[in-house]
JSON list of C-alpha atoms in Angstrom, two decimals:
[
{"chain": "A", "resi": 28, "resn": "UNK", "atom": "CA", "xyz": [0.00, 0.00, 0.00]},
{"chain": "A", "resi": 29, "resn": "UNK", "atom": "CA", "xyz": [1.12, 3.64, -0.99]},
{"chain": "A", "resi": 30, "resn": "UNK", "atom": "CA", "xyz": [0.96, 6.26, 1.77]},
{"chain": "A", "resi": 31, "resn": "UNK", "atom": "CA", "xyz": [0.16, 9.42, -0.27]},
{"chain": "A", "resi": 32, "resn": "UNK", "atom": "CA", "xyz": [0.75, 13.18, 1.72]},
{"chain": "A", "resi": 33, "resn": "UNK", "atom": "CA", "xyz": [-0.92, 16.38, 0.71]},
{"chain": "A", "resi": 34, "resn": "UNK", "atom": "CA", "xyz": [-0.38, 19.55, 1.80]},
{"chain": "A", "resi": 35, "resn": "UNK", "atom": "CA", "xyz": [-1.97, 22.86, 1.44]},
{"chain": "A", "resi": 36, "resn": "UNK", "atom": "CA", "xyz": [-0.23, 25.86, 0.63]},
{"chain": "A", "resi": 37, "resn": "UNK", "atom": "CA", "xyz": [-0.87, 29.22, 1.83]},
{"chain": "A", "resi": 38, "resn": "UNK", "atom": "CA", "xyz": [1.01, 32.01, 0.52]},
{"chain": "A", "resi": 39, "resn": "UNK", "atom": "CA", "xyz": [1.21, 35.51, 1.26]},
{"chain": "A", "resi": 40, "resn": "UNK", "atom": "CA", "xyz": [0.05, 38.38, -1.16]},
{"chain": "A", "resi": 41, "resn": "UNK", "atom": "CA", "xyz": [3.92, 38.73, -2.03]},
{"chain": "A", "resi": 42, "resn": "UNK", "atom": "CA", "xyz": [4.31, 34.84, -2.59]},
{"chain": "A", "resi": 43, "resn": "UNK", "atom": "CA", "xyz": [1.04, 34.81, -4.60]},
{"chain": "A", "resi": 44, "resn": "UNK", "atom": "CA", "xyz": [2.66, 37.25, -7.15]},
{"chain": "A", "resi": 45, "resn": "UNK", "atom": "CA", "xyz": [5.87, 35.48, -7.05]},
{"chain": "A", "resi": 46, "resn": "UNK", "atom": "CA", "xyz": [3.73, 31.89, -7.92]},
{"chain": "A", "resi": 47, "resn": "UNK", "atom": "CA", "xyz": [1.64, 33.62, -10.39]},
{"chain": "A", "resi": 48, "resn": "UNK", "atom": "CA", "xyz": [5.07, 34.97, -12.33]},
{"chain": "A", "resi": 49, "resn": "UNK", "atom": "CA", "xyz": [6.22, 32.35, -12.41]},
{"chain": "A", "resi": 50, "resn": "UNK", "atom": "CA", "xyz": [3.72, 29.85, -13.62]},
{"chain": "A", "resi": 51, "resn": "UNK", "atom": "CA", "xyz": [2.65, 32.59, -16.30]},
{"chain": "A", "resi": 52, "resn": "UNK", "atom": "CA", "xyz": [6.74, 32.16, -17.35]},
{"chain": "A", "resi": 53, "resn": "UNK", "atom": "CA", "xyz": [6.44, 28.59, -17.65]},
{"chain": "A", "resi": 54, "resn": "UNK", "atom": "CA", "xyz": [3.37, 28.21, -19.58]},
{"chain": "A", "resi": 55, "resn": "UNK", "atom": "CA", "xyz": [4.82, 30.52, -21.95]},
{"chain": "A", "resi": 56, "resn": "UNK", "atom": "CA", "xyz": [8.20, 28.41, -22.22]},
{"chain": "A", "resi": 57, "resn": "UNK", "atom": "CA", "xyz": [5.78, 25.28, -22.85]},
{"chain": "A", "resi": 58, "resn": "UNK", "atom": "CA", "xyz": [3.46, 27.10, -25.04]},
{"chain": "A", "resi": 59, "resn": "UNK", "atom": "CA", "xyz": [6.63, 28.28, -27.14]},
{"chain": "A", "resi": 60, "resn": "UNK", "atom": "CA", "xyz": [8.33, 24.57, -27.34]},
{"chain": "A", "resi": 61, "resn": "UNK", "atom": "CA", "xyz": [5.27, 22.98, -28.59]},
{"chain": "A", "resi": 62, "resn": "UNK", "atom": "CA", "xyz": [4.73, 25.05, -31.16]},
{"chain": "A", "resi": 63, "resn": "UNK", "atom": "CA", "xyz": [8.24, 25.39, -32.32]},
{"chain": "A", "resi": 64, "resn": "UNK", "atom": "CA", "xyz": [8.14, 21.19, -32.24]},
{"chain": "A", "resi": 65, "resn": "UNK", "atom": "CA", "xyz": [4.73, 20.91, -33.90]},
{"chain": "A", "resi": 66, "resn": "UNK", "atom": "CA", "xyz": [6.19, 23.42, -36.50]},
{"chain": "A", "resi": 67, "resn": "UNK", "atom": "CA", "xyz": [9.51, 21.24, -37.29]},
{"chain": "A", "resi": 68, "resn": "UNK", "atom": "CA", "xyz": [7.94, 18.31, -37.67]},
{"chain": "A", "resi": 69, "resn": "UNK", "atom": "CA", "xyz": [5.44, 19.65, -40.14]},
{"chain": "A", "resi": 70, "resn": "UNK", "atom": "CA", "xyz": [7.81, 21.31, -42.09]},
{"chain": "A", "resi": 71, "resn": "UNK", "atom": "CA", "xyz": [11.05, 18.89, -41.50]},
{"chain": "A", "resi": 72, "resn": "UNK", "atom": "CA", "xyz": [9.49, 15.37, -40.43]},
{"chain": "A", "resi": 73, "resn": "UNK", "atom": "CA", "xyz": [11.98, 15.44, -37.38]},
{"chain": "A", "resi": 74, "resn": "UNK", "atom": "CA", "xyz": [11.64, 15.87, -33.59]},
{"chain": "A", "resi": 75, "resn": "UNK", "atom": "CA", "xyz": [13.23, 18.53, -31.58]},
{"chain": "A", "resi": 76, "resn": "UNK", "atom": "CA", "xyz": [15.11, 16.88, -28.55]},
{"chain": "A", "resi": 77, "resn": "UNK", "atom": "CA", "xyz": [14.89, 17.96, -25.20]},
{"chain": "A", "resi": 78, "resn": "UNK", "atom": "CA", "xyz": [18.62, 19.28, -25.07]},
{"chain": "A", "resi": 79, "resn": "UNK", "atom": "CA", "xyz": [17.87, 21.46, -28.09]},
{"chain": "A", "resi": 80, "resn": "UNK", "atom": "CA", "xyz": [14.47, 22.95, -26.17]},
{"chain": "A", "resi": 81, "resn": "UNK", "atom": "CA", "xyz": [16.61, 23.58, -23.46]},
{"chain": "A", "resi": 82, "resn": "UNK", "atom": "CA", "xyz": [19.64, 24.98, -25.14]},
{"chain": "A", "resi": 83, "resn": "UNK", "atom": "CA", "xyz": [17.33, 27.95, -26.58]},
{"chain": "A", "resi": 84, "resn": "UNK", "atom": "CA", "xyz": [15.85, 28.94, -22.95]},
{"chain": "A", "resi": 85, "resn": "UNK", "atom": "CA", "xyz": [19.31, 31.07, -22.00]},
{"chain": "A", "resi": 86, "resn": "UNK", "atom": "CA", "xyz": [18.82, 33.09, -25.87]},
{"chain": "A", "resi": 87, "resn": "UNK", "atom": "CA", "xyz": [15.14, 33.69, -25.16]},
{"chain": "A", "resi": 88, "resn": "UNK", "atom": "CA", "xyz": [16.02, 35.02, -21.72]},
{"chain": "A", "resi": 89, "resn": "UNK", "atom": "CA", "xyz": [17.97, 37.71, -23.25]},
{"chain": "A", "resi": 90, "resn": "UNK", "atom": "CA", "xyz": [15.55, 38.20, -25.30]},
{"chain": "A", "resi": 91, "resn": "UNK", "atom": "CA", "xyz": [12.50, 38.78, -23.35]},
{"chain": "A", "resi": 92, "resn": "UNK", "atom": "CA", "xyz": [13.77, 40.13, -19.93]},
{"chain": "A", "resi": 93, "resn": "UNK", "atom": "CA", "xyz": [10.63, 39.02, -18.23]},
{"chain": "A", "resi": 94, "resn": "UNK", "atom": "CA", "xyz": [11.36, 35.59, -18.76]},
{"chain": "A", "resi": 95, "resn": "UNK", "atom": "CA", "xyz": [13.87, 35.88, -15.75]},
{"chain": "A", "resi": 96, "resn": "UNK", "atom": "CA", "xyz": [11.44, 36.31, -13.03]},
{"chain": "A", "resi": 97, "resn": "UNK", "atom": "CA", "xyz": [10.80, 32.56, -12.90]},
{"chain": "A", "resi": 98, "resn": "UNK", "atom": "CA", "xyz": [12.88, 30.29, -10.86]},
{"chain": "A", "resi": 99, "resn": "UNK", "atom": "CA", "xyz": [15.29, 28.74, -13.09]},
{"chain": "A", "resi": 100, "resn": "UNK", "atom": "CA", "xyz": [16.13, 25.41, -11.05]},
{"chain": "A", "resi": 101, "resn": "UNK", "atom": "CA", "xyz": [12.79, 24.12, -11.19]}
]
């Protein structure tokens, strides 16, 4: 048998802008990837790997600053 453990989180004003940043950065980042892989493979037939997805996150963060107000080791 599993033993399974939730918690509830209850953040502060502050930490409820912080979460919502961040999130909002991330969705973005996913948003962006699948489109950029559903566009290769209709144009090229091949997959983007995740090392390549990656490798573009540093360029985009130059790119749009706000991109930098999510947590990067998550």
């Amino acid at each position: 048998m599993y033993k399974a453990y939730k918690f509830r989180l209850k953040p502060n004003t502050e930490q409820e802008i912080a979460l919502a940043k961040s999130f909002g950065c991330c969705r973005w980042f996913w948003n962006y990837s699948l489109n950029l892989c559903q566009e290769t493979y209709k144009t090229t037939g091949k997959v983007l790997t995740r090392n390549y997805i990656q490798g573009l996150l540093p360029s985009l963060k130059k790119a749009y600053d706000w991109l930098t107000d999510a947590y990067s080791q998550c």
